[in-house]
mmCIF file of C-alpha atoms and ligand atoms in Angstrom:
data_model
loop_
_atom_site.group_PDB
_atom_site.id
_atom_site.type_symbol
_atom_site.label_atom_id
_atom_site.label_comp_id
_atom_site.label_asym_id
_atom_site.label_seq_id
_atom_site.Cartn_x
_atom_site.Cartn_y
_atom_site.Cartn_z
ATOM 1 C CA MET A 1 90.490 174.056 134.422
ATOM 2 C CA LYS A 2 94.727 173.387 134.308
ATOM 3 C CA LYS A 3 95.966 170.014 135.760
ATOM 4 C CA GLN A 4 98.389 170.722 138.380
ATOM 5 C CA LYS A 5 101.546 167.750 137.645
ATOM 6 C CA PRO A 6 101.987 165.826 134.315
ATOM 7 C CA ASN A 7 101.458 161.638 135.399
ATOM 8 C CA ASN A 8 104.415 159.648 134.885
ATOM 9 C CA LEU A 9 102.294 156.795 131.763
ATOM 10 C CA HIS A 10 103.511 152.978 131.043
ATOM 11 C CA ILE A 11 105.302 153.007 127.418
ATOM 12 C CA ARG A 12 103.777 149.884 126.152
ATOM 13 C CA LEU A 13 106.222 147.168 125.603
ATOM 14 C CA TYR A 14 106.617 145.384 121.386
ATOM 15 C CA GLY A 15 103.452 143.120 121.614
ATOM 16 C CA ASP A 16 101.506 145.520 122.646
ATOM 17 C CA LYS A 17 98.500 145.852 119.772
ATOM 18 C CA THR A 18 98.692 149.573 119.796
ATOM 19 C CA LEU A 19 102.368 150.291 118.450
ATOM 20 C CA ARG A 20 100.630 148.028 115.985
ATOM 21 C CA GLU A 21 97.957 150.497 114.691
ATOM 22 C CA ILE A 22 97.568 152.852 112.259
ATOM 23 C CA ALA A 23 97.091 156.042 114.906
ATOM 24 C CA LYS A 24 93.502 158.333 114.179
ATOM 25 C CA PRO A 25 94.801 162.123 113.202
ATOM 26 C CA VAL A 26 93.872 165.242 115.981
ATOM 27 C CA ILE A 27 90.576 166.515 114.682
ATOM 28 C CA GLU A 28 90.264 168.679 118.397
ATOM 29 C CA PHE A 29 92.020 170.115 120.683
ATOM 30 C CA THR A 30 90.576 169.575 123.605
ATOM 31 C CA ASN A 31 91.505 170.050 127.504
ATOM 32 C CA GLU A 32 91.678 166.524 127.552
ATOM 33 C CA ILE A 33 93.912 166.445 124.491
ATOM 34 C CA LYS A 34 96.001 169.355 125.954
ATOM 35 C CA ASN A 35 96.253 166.755 129.343
ATOM 36 C CA PHE A 36 97.677 163.927 127.573
ATOM 37 C CA ILE A 37 100.066 166.239 125.615
ATOM 38 C CA ASP A 38 101.347 167.423 128.509
ATOM 39 C CA ASP A 39 101.329 163.521 130.697
ATOM 40 C CA LEU A 40 103.318 162.919 127.305
ATOM 41 C CA THR A 41 106.390 164.664 127.189
ATOM 42 C CA PHE A 42 106.670 164.511 131.540
ATOM 43 C CA THR A 43 107.079 160.941 130.654
ATOM 44 C CA MET A 44 109.363 160.907 127.606
ATOM 45 C CA TYR A 45 111.993 162.794 129.982
ATOM 46 C CA GLU A 46 110.561 160.965 133.179
ATOM 47 C CA LYS A 47 111.709 157.922 131.139
ATOM 48 C CA ASP A 48 115.192 159.829 129.286
ATOM 49 C CA GLY A 49 113.709 159.016 125.689
ATOM 50 C CA VAL A 50 114.461 161.830 123.248
ATOM 51 C CA GLY A 51 110.904 161.702 121.292
ATOM 52 C CA LEU A 52 107.681 159.328 122.490
ATOM 53 C CA ALA A 53 105.030 158.773 119.919
ATOM 54 C CA ALA A 54 101.027 158.382 121.581
ATOM 55 C CA PRO A 55 100.593 154.815 121.000
ATOM 56 C CA GLN A 56 103.376 153.689 123.307
ATOM 57 C CA VAL A 57 101.901 155.297 125.509
ATOM 58 C CA GLY A 58 98.387 152.827 124.496
ATOM 59 C CA LYS A 59 96.958 155.750 122.762
ATOM 60 C CA SER A 60 96.183 156.011 118.788
ATOM 61 C CA LEU A 61 96.619 158.936 117.190
ATOM 62 C CA ARG A 62 98.762 161.125 115.968
ATOM 63 C CA ILE A 63 100.902 162.912 118.068
ATOM 64 C CA PHE A 64 104.797 162.556 119.339
ATOM 65 C CA VAL A 65 106.551 164.653 120.821
ATOM 66 C CA VAL A 66 111.026 164.484 120.166
ATOM 67 C CA ASP A 67 113.637 166.399 121.647
ATOM 68 C CA PRO A 68 116.934 165.515 120.333
ATOM 69 C CA PHE A 69 119.151 167.789 122.769
ATOM 70 C CA TRP A 70 118.279 168.106 126.470
ATOM 71 C CA PHE A 71 120.950 165.785 127.270
ATOM 72 C CA ASN A 72 123.691 167.803 125.839
ATOM 73 C CA GLU A 73 122.101 171.145 125.806
ATOM 74 C CA GLU A 74 122.743 170.616 130.137
ATOM 75 C CA GLY A 75 119.598 169.182 129.907
ATOM 76 C CA LYS A 76 117.420 172.530 128.687
ATOM 77 C CA LYS A 77 113.911 170.962 127.500
ATOM 78 C CA ASN A 78 113.232 172.732 124.298
ATOM 79 C CA PRO A 79 109.676 169.435 124.145
ATOM 80 C CA LEU A 80 108.408 170.007 119.664
ATOM 81 C CA VAL A 81 104.944 168.552 119.904
ATOM 82 C CA LEU A 82 103.824 167.562 116.305
ATOM 83 C CA VAL A 83 100.313 166.848 115.814
ATOM 84 C CA ASN A 84 98.625 165.281 112.600
ATOM 85 C CA PRO A 85 102.343 165.771 110.855
ATOM 86 C CA GLU A 86 102.939 165.381 107.637
ATOM 87 C CA PHE A 87 106.312 164.925 105.859
ATOM 88 C CA LYS A 88 107.238 167.098 102.764
ATOM 89 C CA GLU A 89 110.642 165.801 101.531
ATOM 90 C CA LEU A 90 112.743 163.494 102.235
ATOM 91 C CA ARG A 91 116.601 163.742 100.971
ATOM 92 C CA GLY A 92 119.285 160.778 101.043
ATOM 93 C CA GLU A 93 120.407 158.989 102.903
ATOM 94 C CA ILE A 94 122.373 157.513 106.154
ATOM 95 C CA GLU A 95 122.289 154.880 108.559
ATOM 96 C CA SER A 96 122.814 155.045 112.056
ATOM 97 C CA GLU A 97 121.793 153.359 115.513
ATOM 98 C CA GLU A 98 118.844 153.984 116.975
ATOM 99 C CA GLY A 99 116.801 152.156 120.293
ATOM 100 C CA CYS A 100 112.778 152.665 121.072
ATOM 101 C CA LEU A 101 111.614 153.100 124.803
ATOM 102 C CA SER A 102 109.206 150.053 123.071
ATOM 103 C CA LEU A 103 112.009 147.517 122.538
ATOM 104 C CA PRO A 104 114.353 147.624 126.042
ATOM 105 C CA ARG A 105 118.155 147.508 124.827
ATOM 106 C CA ILE A 106 117.504 146.475 121.674
ATOM 107 C CA PHE A 107 120.288 148.938 119.070
ATOM 108 C CA GLU A 108 120.465 147.833 115.305
ATOM 109 C CA SER A 109 121.523 150.205 112.746
ATOM 110 C CA VAL A 110 118.692 151.559 110.687
ATOM 111 C CA GLN A 111 118.809 153.261 107.349
ATOM 112 C CA ARG A 112 117.033 157.239 107.398
ATOM 113 C CA ALA A 113 117.032 159.131 104.544
ATOM 114 C CA LYS A 114 118.821 162.524 105.606
ATOM 115 C CA THR A 115 117.323 165.593 105.389
ATOM 116 C CA VAL A 116 113.814 166.317 106.347
ATOM 117 C CA ILE A 117 111.111 168.570 105.833
ATOM 118 C CA ILE A 118 108.261 168.522 108.001
ATOM 119 C CA GLU A 119 104.672 170.190 108.575
ATOM 120 C CA ALA A 120 102.609 169.610 111.285
ATOM 121 C CA LEU A 121 100.420 171.177 113.850
ATOM 122 C CA ASN A 122 101.442 171.876 117.772
ATOM 123 C CA GLU A 123 99.988 171.484 121.256
ATOM 124 C CA LYS A 124 98.109 174.649 120.273
ATOM 125 C CA GLY A 125 96.924 173.775 117.276
ATOM 126 C CA LYS A 126 99.228 176.445 115.563
ATOM 127 C CA LYS A 127 100.821 175.493 111.877
ATOM 128 C CA VAL A 128 105.403 174.530 112.675
ATOM 129 C CA ARG A 129 107.218 173.078 109.606
ATOM 130 C CA TYR A 130 110.435 171.709 110.917
ATOM 131 C CA GLU A 131 113.481 171.050 108.252
ATOM 132 C CA ALA A 132 115.901 168.853 110.220
ATOM 133 C CA ASP A 133 118.808 166.370 109.696
ATOM 134 C CA GLY A 134 120.803 164.135 112.403
ATOM 135 C CA LEU A 135 118.820 163.100 115.271
ATOM 136 C CA PHE A 136 116.788 165.608 114.761
ATOM 137 C CA SER A 137 115.750 164.019 111.412
ATOM 138 C CA ARG A 138 115.746 160.604 113.176
ATOM 139 C CA ALA A 139 114.061 161.516 115.674
ATOM 140 C CA LEU A 140 111.368 162.728 113.182
ATOM 141 C CA GLN A 141 111.441 159.860 110.836
ATOM 142 C CA HIS A 142 111.124 157.161 113.529
ATOM 143 C CA GLU A 143 108.285 158.360 116.049
ATOM 144 C CA TYR A 144 106.366 159.597 113.100
ATOM 145 C CA ASP A 145 107.027 155.493 111.663
ATOM 146 C CA HIS A 146 105.015 154.318 115.418
ATOM 147 C CA LEU A 147 102.279 156.377 114.196
ATOM 148 C CA ASP A 148 101.881 154.285 111.379
ATOM 149 C CA GLY A 149 101.992 150.514 113.325
ATOM 150 C CA ILE A 150 106.174 150.338 112.415
ATOM 151 C CA LEU A 151 108.484 149.280 114.804
ATOM 152 C CA PHE A 152 112.754 150.720 114.465
ATOM 153 C CA ILE A 153 112.991 147.091 113.948
ATOM 154 C CA ASP A 154 111.069 146.553 110.972
ATOM 155 C CA LYS A 155 113.630 148.390 108.924
ATOM 156 C CA ILE A 156 117.204 146.237 110.384
ATOM 157 C CA PRO A 157 117.928 143.218 107.807
ATOM 158 C CA LYS A 158 116.109 139.751 108.277
ATOM 159 C CA LEU A 159 118.923 137.743 109.640
ATOM 160 C CA LYS A 160 119.880 140.786 112.257
ATOM 161 C CA LEU A 161 115.851 140.444 113.931
ATOM 162 C CA LEU A 162 116.938 136.349 113.912
ATOM 163 C CA PHE A 163 118.996 137.279 116.397
ATOM 164 C CA LEU A 164 116.552 138.876 117.973
ATOM 165 C CA LYS A 165 114.169 136.216 118.897
ATOM 166 C CA LYS A 166 114.351 135.259 122.159
ATOM 167 C CA ARG A 167 114.115 138.976 123.316
ATOM 168 C CA LEU A 168 111.540 139.859 121.102
ATOM 169 C CA HIS A 169 109.961 136.541 122.308
ATOM 170 C CA ASP A 170 110.095 137.493 125.881
ATOM 171 C CA LEU A 171 108.868 141.007 125.539
ATOM 172 C CA GLN A 172 105.901 140.128 123.812
ATOM 173 C CA ARG A 173 105.094 137.768 126.779
ATOM 174 C CA THR A 174 104.645 140.561 129.447
ATOM 175 C CA THR A 175 101.290 141.092 126.982
ATOM 176 C CA ASP A 176 98.334 139.748 128.448
ATOM 177 C CA GLU A 177 95.312 139.029 126.621
ATOM 178 C CA ASN A 178 93.906 142.251 125.710
ATOM 179 C CA GLY A 179 97.509 142.908 124.528
ATOM 180 C CA ARG A 180 98.256 145.404 126.559
ATOM 181 C CA ASN A 181 101.785 145.634 127.841
ATOM 182 C CA ILE A 182 102.733 148.452 129.979
ATOM 183 C CA GLY A 183 106.443 148.165 130.701
ATOM 184 C CA GLU A 184 108.540 145.044 132.417
ATOM 185 C CA LEU A 185 110.886 146.805 134.351
ATOM 186 C CA SER A 186 112.657 143.502 135.027
ATOM 187 C CA LEU A 187 112.943 143.255 131.061
HETATM 188 NI NI1 NI B 1 110.642 154.744 119.074
#
């Protein structure tokens, strides 16, 4: 059965426990997984993101979607779904500013590999391989980190983190007693 309309999922903010878990690999491409991938993709565009990982919507699975170019290609959408991704190569170093839907209004410079080669399964379970540079490479590394419970603020200097302390504390305070945070837009 095909679902009619994808759901706009809640984004988990900093403080949510799912964001800090090691996500589990996908074993089988069930209808539930396929529908979830549709929802994840839909949500990424609804939230104006260039990437979104499953843990960011509270699902601890090794799935993410990226589309680093849609906002400068006249809105043409070309989502790339990566399931159980694995880096085959990471080359060079480059620093650039990043943000994250789970850390609203925080932007910091992060050091990443310049060029990457990644292999994964796509939404149909077919093997895909990408060599990426620039924003594409950065998005792949940022989203991959989410699958290992890593956030970009983990990669910035301690002093910069200190300046973000209050903001992070405010975000964290919106998490409920079950470690669930469904995104307070007023923050
Ligand atoms: Ni992120």
